[in-house]
Amino acid sequence: MAPVTSAAAPEPPTSVLDLAPVIPVVVLDDAADAVPLARALVAGGLPAIEVTLRTEAALDAIRAIAAEVPEAVVGAGTVLNPAHVDAAVAAGARFLVSPGWTPRLLASMKSSGVPFLPGVSTTSEVVTLLDQGVTEMKFFPAEAAGGIPYLKSLASPLPQARFCPTGGITLTSAPAYLSLPNVACVGGTWMLPSEALHTKNWPHIEHLAHEARTLR
């Protein structure tokens, strides 16, 4: 699938898994940081940006990125219920990510009109989602849930499932995840060190994003 990189393209991507090898997982306490941070990540080659709904600034951050950084594909993470789905899409989120899922949440994400990655950590959850027609998923928490050996064991019996593992992945471990046939990209925070965020060192974050972009 062709990545969505044009600033003039308003449509959400068909699959966020194909945009870059890494999706930065962003937690922002100040929405004023959203635009310069997004610009740094995009300049570094990471256009898909997951802003987690863990802070009061999250929706404003999504709204700002959607309005001012059109070349970014901003999404909402930590989506836990239909209200989160509605609020995130209204703010401009172009994809949704959940750490897990329920039938009610899955139905809401399906009807949202944007791509989504429901979280899984067991084989039964993967099979249930495949039965629902969902083939792209977040594997979370990746390291704690079995990591590379677990995902590798799923590749043969469930080749139609594609994953974005997130949770405990680092610059060092990411290449091994990305070498698996059922891993399209990984989610991580290592390109967003707290010191760089605190000092608003956007050039350093851009450098780390570029480093992540070259992993595949």
Short mmCIF file of C-alpha atoms in Angstrom, two decimals:
data_model
loop_
_atom_site.label_atom_id
_atom_site.label_comp_id
_atom_site.label_asym_id
_atom_site.label_seq_id
_atom_site.Cartn_x
_atom_site.Cartn_y
_atom_site.Cartn_z
CA MET A 1 0.00 0.00 0.00
CA ALA A 2 1.34 3.43 -0.91
CA PRO A 3 2.25 5.58 2.11
CA VAL A 4 0.25 8.75 2.60
CA THR A 5 2.83 11.55 2.49
CA SER A 6 1.15 14.33 0.54
CA ALA A 7 0.21 17.39 2.60
CA ALA A 8 -2.84 17.80 0.37
CA ALA A 9 -4.27 14.33 0.98
CA PRO A 10 -7.11 14.49 3.53
CA GLU A 11 -8.02 10.82 3.45
CA PRO A 12 -6.76 8.49 6.19
CA PRO A 13 -4.23 5.84 5.18
CA THR A 14 -5.48 2.42 4.19
CA SER A 15 -2.95 0.94 6.61
CA VAL A 16 -0.78 2.79 9.11
CA LEU A 17 1.42 -0.29 9.29
CA ASP A 18 2.95 0.56 5.93
CA LEU A 19 3.92 4.18 6.58
CA ALA A 20 7.20 3.63 8.44
CA PRO A 21 8.99 0.92 10.42
CA VAL A 22 8.32 2.74 13.69
CA ILE A 23 5.26 4.52 15.09
CA PRO A 24 6.27 6.95 17.85
CA VAL A 25 4.05 6.62 20.92
CA VAL A 26 3.64 10.16 22.24
CA VAL A 27 2.48 11.26 25.70
CA LEU A 28 2.09 15.04 25.90
CA ASP A 29 1.32 17.14 28.96
CA ASP A 30 1.41 20.41 27.00
CA ALA A 31 -0.47 20.67 23.72
CA ALA A 32 1.83 23.55 22.72
CA ASP A 33 4.57 20.98 22.13
CA ALA A 34 2.47 18.95 19.69
CA VAL A 35 3.18 20.83 16.47
CA PRO A 36 6.98 21.23 16.81
CA LEU A 37 7.26 17.64 17.97
CA ALA A 38 5.20 16.36 15.04
CA ARG A 39 7.28 18.42 12.61
CA ALA A 40 10.48 16.95 14.04
CA LEU A 41 9.16 13.39 13.74
CA VAL A 42 7.94 13.91 10.18
CA ALA A 43 11.24 15.55 9.18
CA GLY A 44 13.00 12.50 10.60
CA GLY A 45 10.90 10.18 8.45
CA LEU A 46 8.23 9.02 10.90
CA PRO A 47 4.89 10.39 9.60
CA ALA A 48 2.58 8.14 11.65
CA ILE A 49 2.31 9.56 15.16
CA GLU A 50 0.28 7.97 17.95
CA VAL A 51 -0.79 10.50 20.59
CA THR A 52 -2.02 8.58 23.60
CA LEU A 53 -5.19 9.65 25.38
CA ARG A 54 -3.48 9.55 28.76
CA THR A 55 -3.37 13.28 29.45
CA GLU A 56 -5.78 16.19 29.35
CA ALA A 57 -3.70 17.73 26.56
CA ALA A 58 -4.06 14.75 24.22
CA LEU A 59 -7.12 15.78 22.22
CA ASP A 60 -5.86 19.34 21.82
CA ALA A 61 -2.51 17.92 20.68
CA ILE A 62 -4.22 15.75 18.06
CA ARG A 63 -6.30 18.70 16.94
CA ALA A 64 -3.22 20.91 16.56
CA ILE A 65 -1.22 18.33 14.62
CA ALA A 66 -4.15 17.60 12.30
CA ALA A 67 -4.60 21.31 11.58
CA GLU A 68 -0.99 22.46 11.33
CA VAL A 69 1.06 19.43 10.24
CA PRO A 70 -0.94 17.91 7.38
CA GLU A 71 1.98 15.78 6.23
CA ALA A 72 1.73 13.90 9.54
CA VAL A 73 -0.70 11.02 9.97
CA VAL A 74 -1.78 11.61 13.54
CA GLY A 75 -3.62 8.93 15.47
CA ALA A 76 -5.00 8.38 18.95
CA GLY A 77 -3.68 5.70 21.29
CA THR A 78 -4.94 4.27 24.56
CA VAL A 79 -8.45 4.25 23.07
CA LEU A 80 -10.55 2.43 25.66
CA ASN A 81 -14.21 3.04 24.85
CA PRO A 82 -16.61 4.40 22.21
CA ALA A 83 -16.45 7.88 23.75
CA HIS A 84 -12.71 7.91 23.15
CA VAL A 85 -13.31 6.85 19.55
CA ASP A 86 -15.78 9.66 18.91
CA ALA A 87 -13.65 12.32 20.59
CA ALA A 88 -10.44 11.25 18.83
CA VAL A 89 -11.99 11.19 15.37
CA ALA A 90 -13.68 14.55 16.00
CA ALA A 91 -10.28 15.99 16.96
CA GLY A 92 -8.78 14.81 13.67
CA ALA A 93 -7.27 11.43 14.50
CA ARG A 94 -6.61 9.46 11.31
CA PHE A 95 -6.14 6.11 13.04
CA LEU A 96 -6.96 4.53 16.39
CA VAL A 97 -4.94 2.24 18.64
CA SER A 98 -6.19 0.37 21.69
CA PRO A 99 -4.21 -1.65 24.26
CA GLY A 100 -6.99 -4.26 24.22
CA TRP A 101 -10.54 -4.52 22.99
CA THR A 102 -14.11 -5.42 23.84
CA PRO A 103 -16.94 -6.18 21.42
CA ARG A 104 -18.39 -2.71 22.05
CA LEU A 105 -15.08 -0.96 21.47
CA LEU A 106 -14.37 -3.04 18.37
CA ALA A 107 -17.77 -2.17 16.88
CA SER A 108 -17.15 1.52 17.54
CA MET A 109 -13.69 1.43 15.94
CA LYS A 110 -15.08 -0.43 12.92
CA SER A 111 -17.73 2.23 12.42
CA SER A 112 -15.35 5.15 12.95
CA GLY A 113 -14.31 5.42 9.32
CA VAL A 114 -10.57 5.38 10.11
CA PRO A 115 -8.06 2.51 10.35
CA PHE A 116 -7.60 0.95 13.78
CA LEU A 117 -5.26 -1.41 15.59
CA PRO A 118 -6.94 -3.34 18.41
CA GLY A 119 -4.55 -4.64 21.03
CA VAL A 120 -3.95 -8.36 21.53
CA SER A 121 -1.65 -10.46 23.68
CA THR A 122 -2.98 -14.02 23.21
CA THR A 123 -3.55 -16.41 20.34
CA SER A 124 -7.26 -16.63 21.13
CA GLU A 125 -7.64 -12.85 20.80
CA VAL A 126 -5.87 -12.95 17.43
CA VAL A 127 -8.10 -15.76 16.16
CA THR A 128 -11.22 -13.96 17.39
CA LEU A 129 -10.26 -10.78 15.56
CA LEU A 130 -9.44 -12.70 12.38
CA ASP A 131 -12.91 -14.23 12.61
CA GLN A 132 -14.25 -10.65 12.76
CA GLY A 133 -12.34 -9.74 9.58
CA VAL A 134 -9.62 -7.79 11.37
CA THR A 135 -6.10 -8.67 10.21
CA GLU A 136 -4.02 -5.76 11.57
CA MET A 137 -3.40 -5.57 15.31
CA LYS A 138 -1.27 -4.10 18.04
CA PHE A 139 0.66 -6.72 20.04
CA PHE A 140 0.83 -5.35 23.57
CA PRO A 141 2.63 -5.39 25.93
CA ALA A 142 5.13 -6.87 23.51
CA GLU A 143 8.06 -7.77 25.72
CA ALA A 144 5.97 -8.84 28.70
CA ALA A 145 3.60 -10.90 26.53
CA GLY A 146 6.29 -13.09 24.97
CA GLY A 147 8.05 -10.79 22.57
CA ILE A 148 9.83 -12.08 19.49
CA PRO A 149 9.50 -15.81 20.25
CA TYR A 150 5.74 -15.49 20.74
CA LEU A 151 5.18 -13.53 17.54
CA LYS A 152 7.44 -15.88 15.62
CA SER A 153 5.34 -18.83 16.77
CA LEU A 154 2.17 -17.15 15.41
CA ALA A 155 3.56 -16.57 11.92
CA SER A 156 3.01 -20.08 10.51
CA PRO A 157 -0.48 -20.92 11.85
CA LEU A 158 -1.82 -17.36 11.48
CA PRO A 159 0.02 -15.82 8.50
CA GLN A 160 -2.84 -13.44 7.69
CA ALA A 161 -2.35 -11.52 10.95
CA ARG A 162 -0.06 -8.46 10.82
CA PHE A 163 1.23 -6.82 13.98
CA CYS A 164 2.61 -3.61 15.40
CA PRO A 165 4.31 -4.77 18.62
CA THR A 166 4.49 -2.08 21.30
CA GLY A 167 5.68 -2.12 24.87
CA GLY A 168 9.29 -2.33 26.00
CA ILE A 169 10.78 -2.20 22.50
CA THR A 170 14.05 -0.30 22.10
CA LEU A 171 16.36 0.78 19.31
CA THR A 172 18.40 -2.33 20.03
CA SER A 173 15.53 -4.83 19.98
CA ALA A 174 13.46 -3.25 17.19
CA PRO A 175 15.43 -4.77 14.25
CA ALA A 176 14.77 -8.31 15.47
CA TYR A 177 11.05 -7.59 15.69
CA LEU A 178 11.06 -6.02 12.24
CA SER A 179 12.75 -9.10 10.77
CA LEU A 180 9.66 -11.22 11.53
CA PRO A 181 7.35 -11.83 8.56
CA ASN A 182 4.22 -10.90 10.54
CA VAL A 183 5.58 -7.65 11.97
CA ALA A 184 4.96 -4.64 9.74
CA CYS A 185 6.19 -1.98 12.17
CA VAL A 186 6.82 -1.42 15.86
CA GLY A 187 5.66 1.20 18.32
CA GLY A 188 8.10 2.86 20.66
CA THR A 189 9.13 5.84 22.74
CA TRP A 190 12.92 5.67 22.59
CA MET A 191 13.05 8.52 20.02
CA LEU A 192 11.22 10.72 22.54
CA PRO A 193 13.57 10.92 25.54
CA SER A 194 12.13 12.86 28.44
CA GLU A 195 15.08 15.26 28.59
CA ALA A 196 14.68 16.21 24.93
CA LEU A 197 10.95 16.78 25.42
CA HIS A 198 11.52 18.81 28.57
CA THR A 199 14.11 21.06 26.88
CA LYS A 200 12.20 21.12 23.58
CA ASN A 201 15.24 19.78 21.75
CA TRP A 202 13.39 19.14 18.50
CA PRO A 203 16.57 18.71 16.38
CA HIS A 204 17.66 15.84 18.63
CA ILE A 205 14.26 14.19 18.33
CA GLU A 206 14.44 14.60 14.54
CA HIS A 207 17.83 12.87 14.59
CA LEU A 208 16.48 9.99 16.67
CA ALA A 209 13.46 9.71 14.37
CA HIS A 210 15.75 9.47 11.34
CA GLU A 211 17.74 6.77 13.12
CA ALA A 212 14.51 4.84 13.72
CA ARG A 213 13.37 5.33 10.13
CA THR A 214 16.48 3.59 8.83
CA LEU A 215 15.88 0.42 10.85
CA ARG A 216 14.21 -1.11 7.78
#
